[in-house]
Short mmCIF file of C-alpha atoms in Angstrom, two decimals:
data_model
loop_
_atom_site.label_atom_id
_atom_site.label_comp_id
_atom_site.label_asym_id
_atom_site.label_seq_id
_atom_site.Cartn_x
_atom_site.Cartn_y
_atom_site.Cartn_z
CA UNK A 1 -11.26 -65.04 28.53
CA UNK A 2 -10.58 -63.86 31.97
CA UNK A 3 -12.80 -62.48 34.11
CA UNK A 4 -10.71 -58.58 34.62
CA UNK A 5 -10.95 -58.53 30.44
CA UNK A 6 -14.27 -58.99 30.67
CA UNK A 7 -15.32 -56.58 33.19
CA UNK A 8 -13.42 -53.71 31.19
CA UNK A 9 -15.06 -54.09 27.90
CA UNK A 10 -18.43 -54.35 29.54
CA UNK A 11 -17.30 -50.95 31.55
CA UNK A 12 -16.31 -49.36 27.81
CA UNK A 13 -19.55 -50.64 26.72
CA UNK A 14 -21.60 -48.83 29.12
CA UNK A 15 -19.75 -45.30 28.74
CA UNK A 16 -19.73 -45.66 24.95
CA UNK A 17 -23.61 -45.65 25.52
CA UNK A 18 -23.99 -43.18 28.31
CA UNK A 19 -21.69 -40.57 26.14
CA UNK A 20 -23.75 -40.92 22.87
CA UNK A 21 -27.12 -40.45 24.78
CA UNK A 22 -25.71 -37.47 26.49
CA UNK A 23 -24.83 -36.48 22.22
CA UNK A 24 -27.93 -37.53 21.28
CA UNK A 25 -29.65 -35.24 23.68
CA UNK A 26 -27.36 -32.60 23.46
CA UNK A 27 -27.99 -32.83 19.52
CA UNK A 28 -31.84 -32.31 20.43
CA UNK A 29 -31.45 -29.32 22.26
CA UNK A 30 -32.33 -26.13 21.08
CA UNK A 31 -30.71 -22.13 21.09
CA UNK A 32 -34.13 -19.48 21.38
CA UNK A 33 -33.76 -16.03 21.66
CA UNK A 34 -36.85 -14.99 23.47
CA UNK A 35 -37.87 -10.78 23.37
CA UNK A 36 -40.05 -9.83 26.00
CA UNK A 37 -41.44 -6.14 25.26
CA UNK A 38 -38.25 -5.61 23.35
CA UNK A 39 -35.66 -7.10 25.77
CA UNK A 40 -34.21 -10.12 24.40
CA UNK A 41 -33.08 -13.26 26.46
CA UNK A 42 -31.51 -16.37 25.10
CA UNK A 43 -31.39 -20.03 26.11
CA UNK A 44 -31.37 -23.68 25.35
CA UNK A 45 -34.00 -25.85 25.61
CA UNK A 46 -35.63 -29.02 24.47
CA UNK A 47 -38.60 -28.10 23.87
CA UNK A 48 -41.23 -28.81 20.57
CA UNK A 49 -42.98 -25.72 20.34
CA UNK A 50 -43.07 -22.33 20.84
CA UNK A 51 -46.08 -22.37 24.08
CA UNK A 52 -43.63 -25.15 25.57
CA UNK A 53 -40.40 -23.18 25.32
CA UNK A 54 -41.77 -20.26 27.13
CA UNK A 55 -43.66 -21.77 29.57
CA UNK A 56 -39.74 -23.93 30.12
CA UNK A 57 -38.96 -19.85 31.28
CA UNK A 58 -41.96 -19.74 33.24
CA UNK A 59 -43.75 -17.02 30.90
CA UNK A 60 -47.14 -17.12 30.67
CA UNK A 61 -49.31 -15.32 28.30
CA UNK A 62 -53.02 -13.82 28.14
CA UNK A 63 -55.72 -13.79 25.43
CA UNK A 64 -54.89 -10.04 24.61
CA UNK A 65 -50.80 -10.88 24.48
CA UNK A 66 -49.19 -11.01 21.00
CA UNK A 67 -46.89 -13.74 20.71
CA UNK A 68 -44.45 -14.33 16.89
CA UNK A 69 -45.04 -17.47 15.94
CA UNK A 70 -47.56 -18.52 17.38
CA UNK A 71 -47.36 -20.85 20.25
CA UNK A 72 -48.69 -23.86 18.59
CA UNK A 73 -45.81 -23.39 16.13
CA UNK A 74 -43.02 -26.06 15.77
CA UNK A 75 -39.64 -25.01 17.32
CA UNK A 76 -36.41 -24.59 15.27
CA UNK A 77 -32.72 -24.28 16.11
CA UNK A 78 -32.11 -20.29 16.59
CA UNK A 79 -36.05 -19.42 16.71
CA UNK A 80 -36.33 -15.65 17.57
CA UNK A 81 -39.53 -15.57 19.57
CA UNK A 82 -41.32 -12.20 20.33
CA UNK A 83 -43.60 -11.67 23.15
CA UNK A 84 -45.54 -8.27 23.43
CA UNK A 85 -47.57 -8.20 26.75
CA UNK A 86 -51.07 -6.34 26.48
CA UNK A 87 -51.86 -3.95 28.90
CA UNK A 88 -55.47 -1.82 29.70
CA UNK A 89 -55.31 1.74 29.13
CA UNK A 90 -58.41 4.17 29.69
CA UNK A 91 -58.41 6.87 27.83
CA UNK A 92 -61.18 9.73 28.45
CA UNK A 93 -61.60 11.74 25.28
CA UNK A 94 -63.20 14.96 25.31
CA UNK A 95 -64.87 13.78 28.87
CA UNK A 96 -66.07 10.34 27.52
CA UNK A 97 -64.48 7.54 28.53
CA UNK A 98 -63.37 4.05 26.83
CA UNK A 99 -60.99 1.24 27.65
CA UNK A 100 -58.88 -0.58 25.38
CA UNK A 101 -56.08 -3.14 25.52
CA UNK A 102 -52.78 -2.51 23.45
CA UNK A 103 -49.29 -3.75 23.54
CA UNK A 104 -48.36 -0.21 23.37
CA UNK A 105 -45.84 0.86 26.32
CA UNK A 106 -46.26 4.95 26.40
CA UNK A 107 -48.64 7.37 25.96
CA UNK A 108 -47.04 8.98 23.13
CA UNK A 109 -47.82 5.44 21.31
CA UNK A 110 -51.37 5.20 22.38
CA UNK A 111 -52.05 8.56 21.08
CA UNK A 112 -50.40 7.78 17.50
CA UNK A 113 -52.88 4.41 17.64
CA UNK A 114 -55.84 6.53 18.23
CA UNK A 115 -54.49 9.36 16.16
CA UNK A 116 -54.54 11.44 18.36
CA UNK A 117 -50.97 12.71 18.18
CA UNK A 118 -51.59 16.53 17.01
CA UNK A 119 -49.43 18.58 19.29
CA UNK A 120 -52.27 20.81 19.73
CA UNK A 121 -54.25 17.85 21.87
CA UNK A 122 -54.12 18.69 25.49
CA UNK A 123 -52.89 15.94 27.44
CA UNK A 124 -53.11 14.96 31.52
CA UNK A 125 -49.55 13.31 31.47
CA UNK A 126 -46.54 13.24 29.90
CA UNK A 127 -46.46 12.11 26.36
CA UNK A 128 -43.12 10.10 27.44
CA UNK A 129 -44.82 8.40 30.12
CA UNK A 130 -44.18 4.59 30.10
CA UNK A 131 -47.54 1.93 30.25
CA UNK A 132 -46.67 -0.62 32.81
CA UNK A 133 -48.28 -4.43 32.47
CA UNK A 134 -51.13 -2.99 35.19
CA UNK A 135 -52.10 -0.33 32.40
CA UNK A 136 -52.62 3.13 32.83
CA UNK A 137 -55.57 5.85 32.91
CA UNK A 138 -55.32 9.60 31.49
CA UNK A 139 -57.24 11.93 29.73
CA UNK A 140 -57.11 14.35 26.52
CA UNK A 141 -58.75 17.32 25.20
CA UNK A 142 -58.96 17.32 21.33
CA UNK A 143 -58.42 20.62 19.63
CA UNK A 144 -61.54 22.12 18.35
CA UNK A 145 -62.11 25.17 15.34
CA UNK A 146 -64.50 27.45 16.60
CA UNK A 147 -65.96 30.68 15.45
CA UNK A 148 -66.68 33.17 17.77
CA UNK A 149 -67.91 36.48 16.89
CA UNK A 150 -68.40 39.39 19.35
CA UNK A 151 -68.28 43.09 19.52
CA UNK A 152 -68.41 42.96 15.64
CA UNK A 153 -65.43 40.95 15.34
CA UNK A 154 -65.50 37.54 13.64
CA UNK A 155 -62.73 35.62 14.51
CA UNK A 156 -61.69 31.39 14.15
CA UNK A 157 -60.00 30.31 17.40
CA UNK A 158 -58.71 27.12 18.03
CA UNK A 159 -59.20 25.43 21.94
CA UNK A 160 -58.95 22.57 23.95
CA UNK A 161 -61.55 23.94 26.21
CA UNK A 162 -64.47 21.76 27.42
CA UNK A 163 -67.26 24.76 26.65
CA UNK A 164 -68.34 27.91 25.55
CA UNK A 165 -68.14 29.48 29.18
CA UNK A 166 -64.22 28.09 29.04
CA UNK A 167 -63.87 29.14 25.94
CA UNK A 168 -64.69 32.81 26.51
CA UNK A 169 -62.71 32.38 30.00
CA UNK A 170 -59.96 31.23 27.89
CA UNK A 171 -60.50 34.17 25.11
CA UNK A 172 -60.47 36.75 27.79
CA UNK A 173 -64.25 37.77 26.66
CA UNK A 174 -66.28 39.39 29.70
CA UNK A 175 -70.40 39.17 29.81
CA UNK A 176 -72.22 42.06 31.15
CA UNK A 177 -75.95 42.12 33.08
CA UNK A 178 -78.08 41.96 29.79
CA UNK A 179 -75.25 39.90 27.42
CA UNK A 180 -76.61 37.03 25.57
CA UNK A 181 -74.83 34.03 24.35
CA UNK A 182 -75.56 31.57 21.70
CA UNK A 183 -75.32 28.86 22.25
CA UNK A 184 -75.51 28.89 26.20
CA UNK A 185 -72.42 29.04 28.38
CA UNK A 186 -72.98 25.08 29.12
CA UNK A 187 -72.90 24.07 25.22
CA UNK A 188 -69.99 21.54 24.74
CA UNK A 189 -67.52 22.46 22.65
CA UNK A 190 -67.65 20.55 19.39
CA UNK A 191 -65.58 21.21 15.76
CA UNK A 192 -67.08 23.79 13.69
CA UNK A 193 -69.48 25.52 16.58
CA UNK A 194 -70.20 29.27 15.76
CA UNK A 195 -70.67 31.13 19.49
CA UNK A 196 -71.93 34.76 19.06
CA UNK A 197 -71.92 37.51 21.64
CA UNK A 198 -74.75 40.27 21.71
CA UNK A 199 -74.31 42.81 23.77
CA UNK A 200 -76.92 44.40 25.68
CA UNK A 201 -78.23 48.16 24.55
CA UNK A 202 -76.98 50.62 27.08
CA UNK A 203 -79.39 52.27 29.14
CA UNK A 204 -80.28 56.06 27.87
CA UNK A 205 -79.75 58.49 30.32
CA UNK A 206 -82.79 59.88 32.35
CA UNK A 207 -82.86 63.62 31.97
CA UNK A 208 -83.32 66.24 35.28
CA UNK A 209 -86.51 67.40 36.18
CA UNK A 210 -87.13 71.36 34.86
CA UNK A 211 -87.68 73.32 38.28
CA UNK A 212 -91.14 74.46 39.13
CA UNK A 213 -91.83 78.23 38.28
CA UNK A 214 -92.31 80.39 41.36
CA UNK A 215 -95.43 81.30 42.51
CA UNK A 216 -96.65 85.11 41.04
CA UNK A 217 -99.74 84.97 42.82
CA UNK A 218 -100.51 86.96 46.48
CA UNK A 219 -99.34 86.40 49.98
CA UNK A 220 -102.58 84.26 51.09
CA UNK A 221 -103.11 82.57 47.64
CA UNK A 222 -98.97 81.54 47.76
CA UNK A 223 -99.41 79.93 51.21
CA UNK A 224 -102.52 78.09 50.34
CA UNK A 225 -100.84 77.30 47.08
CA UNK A 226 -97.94 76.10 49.01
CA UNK A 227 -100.30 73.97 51.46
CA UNK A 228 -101.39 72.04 48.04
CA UNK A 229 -97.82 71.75 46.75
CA UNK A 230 -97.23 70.38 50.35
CA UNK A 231 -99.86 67.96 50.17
CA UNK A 232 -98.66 67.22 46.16
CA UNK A 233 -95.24 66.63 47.07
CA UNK A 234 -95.74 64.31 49.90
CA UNK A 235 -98.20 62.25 47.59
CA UNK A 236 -95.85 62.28 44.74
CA UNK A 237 -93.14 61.07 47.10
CA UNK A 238 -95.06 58.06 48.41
CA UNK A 239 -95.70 57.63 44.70
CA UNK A 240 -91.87 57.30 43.99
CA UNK A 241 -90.91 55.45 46.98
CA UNK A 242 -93.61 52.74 46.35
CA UNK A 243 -91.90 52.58 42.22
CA UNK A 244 -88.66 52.50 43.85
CA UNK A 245 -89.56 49.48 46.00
CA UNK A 246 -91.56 48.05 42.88
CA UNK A 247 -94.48 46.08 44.08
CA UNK A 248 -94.84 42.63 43.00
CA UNK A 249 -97.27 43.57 40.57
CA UNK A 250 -94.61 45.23 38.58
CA UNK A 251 -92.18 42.39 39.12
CA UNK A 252 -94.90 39.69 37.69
CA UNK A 253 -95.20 42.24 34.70
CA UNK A 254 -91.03 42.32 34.06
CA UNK A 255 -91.54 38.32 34.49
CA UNK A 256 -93.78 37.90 32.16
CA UNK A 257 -91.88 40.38 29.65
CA UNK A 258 -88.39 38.46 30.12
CA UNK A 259 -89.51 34.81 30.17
CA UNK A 260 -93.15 34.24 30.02
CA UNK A 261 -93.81 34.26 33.46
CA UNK A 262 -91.39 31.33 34.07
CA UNK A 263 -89.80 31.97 37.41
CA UNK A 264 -88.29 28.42 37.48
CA UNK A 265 -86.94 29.02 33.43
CA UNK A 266 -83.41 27.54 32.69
CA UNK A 267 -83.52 27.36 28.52
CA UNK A 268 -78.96 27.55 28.73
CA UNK A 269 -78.33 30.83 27.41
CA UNK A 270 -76.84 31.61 30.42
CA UNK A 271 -79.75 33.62 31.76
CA UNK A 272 -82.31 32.03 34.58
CA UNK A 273 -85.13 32.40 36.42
CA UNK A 274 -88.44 34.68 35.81
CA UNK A 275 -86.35 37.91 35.90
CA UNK A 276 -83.54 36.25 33.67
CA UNK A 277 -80.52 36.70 36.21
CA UNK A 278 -77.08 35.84 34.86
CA UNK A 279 -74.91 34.20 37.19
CA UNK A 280 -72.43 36.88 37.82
CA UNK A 281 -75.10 39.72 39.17
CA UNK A 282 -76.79 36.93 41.01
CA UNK A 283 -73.99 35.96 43.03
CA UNK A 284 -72.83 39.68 43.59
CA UNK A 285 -76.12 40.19 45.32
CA UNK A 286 -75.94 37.69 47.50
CA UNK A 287 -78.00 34.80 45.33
CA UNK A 288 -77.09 30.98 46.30
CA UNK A 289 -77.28 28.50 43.55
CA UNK A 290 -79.46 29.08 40.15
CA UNK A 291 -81.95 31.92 40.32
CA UNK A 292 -84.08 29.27 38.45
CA UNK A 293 -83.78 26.80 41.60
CA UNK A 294 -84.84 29.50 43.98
CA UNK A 295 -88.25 30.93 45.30
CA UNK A 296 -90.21 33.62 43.59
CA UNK A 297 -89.64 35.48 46.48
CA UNK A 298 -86.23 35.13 46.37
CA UNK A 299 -85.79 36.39 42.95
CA UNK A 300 -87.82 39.56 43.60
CA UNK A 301 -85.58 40.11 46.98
CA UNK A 302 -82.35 39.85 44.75
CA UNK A 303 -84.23 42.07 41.74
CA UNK A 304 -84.93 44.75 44.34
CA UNK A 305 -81.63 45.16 45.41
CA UNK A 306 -80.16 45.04 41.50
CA UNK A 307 -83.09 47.70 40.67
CA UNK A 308 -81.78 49.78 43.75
CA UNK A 309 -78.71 49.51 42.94
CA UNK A 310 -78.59 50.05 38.80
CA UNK A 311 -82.36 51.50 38.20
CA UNK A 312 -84.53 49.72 35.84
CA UNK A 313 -81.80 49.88 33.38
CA UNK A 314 -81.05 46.37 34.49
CA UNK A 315 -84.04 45.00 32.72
CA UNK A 316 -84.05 47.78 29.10
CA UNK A 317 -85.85 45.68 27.26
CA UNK A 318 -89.07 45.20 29.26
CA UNK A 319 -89.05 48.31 31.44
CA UNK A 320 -89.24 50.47 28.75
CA UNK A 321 -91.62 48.09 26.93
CA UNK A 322 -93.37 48.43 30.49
CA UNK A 323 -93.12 52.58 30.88
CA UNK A 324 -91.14 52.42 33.71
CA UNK A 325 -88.21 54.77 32.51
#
């Protein structure tokens, strides 16, 4: 055989072979359709597994990802692989806080997991909002049934707020100097509180003094009558001015009348201190702070001008208890 013959079959020989390896290969590769987070990408590959044809793509996955089939699990021809990335959302519920990893990717879907999805729940962003892979923080307000009676009227109202002070904020219900609330304006709001409103008595009104009967007697017994009734009157008026100014021997009395003596009392009815200040005539009188958190001192300084300014009616209770109107 001559040598050119030879050559050329060899040459066939060797493409034969290199075209059925490129077959053979060709056989062995694989079509994958591969959704990440719901958008799907497809390619070829000739890879064994599931783990080996993603990582081919250069996906790689976490302990809290959720991956269908598994990754250990043998590859087939047209394998539809889903990946769902986990993400860390914090969610602070009714002012606690908790962290939890989902493949959710909004809000609106987080909610629904927790159930938490009643249109009434107050929300701190949009229900739309999408959850990146870096996660996302927000906060809710549940809705809570609460019964709140005041000025005889027993109604159920449902809130979002955080507590009674909101609520009654919220419901448009003022507190006057005297007003007590139960529970206390701090209480937290919870599902099924009852929050009651008693009003303060209003103070009676103090009737005018009769005027004195004039003086029948003669000339020299009048002015020496008069000299007493001098003398009389100025006492009596040092009399009144030192009740006006109310020693603290009076205050220590109302004290002890209004909160045992307590001056430093906070029980969260909304009332503090020895003289049981709200916070509203505190602050309108020039208190800093919580009357319980100040000085004795302080508290009498604010109660004199309250007392000037409103007569022992600010106190009913204990003043009249005390026989000072």
């Amino acid at each position: 055989m001559k040598k050119k013959t030879i050559a050329f079959i060899a040459t066939g020989t060797v493409l034969t072979l290199g075209l059925g390896t490129v077959g053979v290969n060709e056989a062995l590769a694989k079509t994958v359709t591969v959704s990440l987070d719901g958008t799907p990408t497809q390619f070829r590959t000739y890879a064994g597994t599931v783990g080996q044809a993603l990582s081919t793509k250069g996906i790689t996955l976490s302990e809290h990802d959720v991956v269908a089939p598994s990754a250990d699990s043998t590859l087939a021809e047209g394998e539809q692989i889903s990946v769902q990335y986990a993400r860390p959302v914090t969610v602070t519920i009714d002012g606690q806080a908790r962290t939890i990893w989902t493949t959710a990717t909004s809000v609106d879907q987080v909610l629904g997991m927790l159930q938490l999805a009643d249109a009434n729940t107050l929300v701190s962003t949009s229900r739309s909002s999408g959850i990146g892979r870096e996660g996302l923080s927000f906060s809710v307000e549940t809705p809570k049934k609460v019964q709140l009676d005041v000025d005889g009227r027993s109604q159920e109202v449902i809130s979002t707020t955080r507590t009674v002070d909101d609520l009654l904020k919220e419901q448009k219900v003022s507190l006057a100097d005297g007003d007590k609330v139960d529970p206390g304006l701090t209480t937290v709001l919870t599902d099924g509180l009852k929050v009651a409103i008693t009003r303060a008595p209003k103070p009676e009104p103090v009737a005018a003094p009769k005027p004195a009967p004039k003086p029948t007697t003669s000339s020299s017994t009048t002015t020496s009558t008069a000299k007493k009734a001098t003398t009389s009157t100025t006492k009596s008026s040092g009399s009144s001015s030192s009740s006006s100014s109310a020693p603290a021997g009076v205050w220590d009395q109302i004290a002890q009348c209004e909160s045992g003596g307590n001056w430093a009392i906070n029980t969260g009815n909304g009332y503090y201190g020895g003289l049981q200040f709200n916070l509203s005539t505190w602050r309108a009188y020039g208190g800093s702070g919580l009357p319980s958190s100040a000085s004795k001192a302080e508290q009498i300084a604010i109660a004199t001008k309250v007392q000037a300014a409103q007569g022992w009616g600010a106190w009913p209770a204990c003043t009249s208890k005390l026989g000072l109107r």
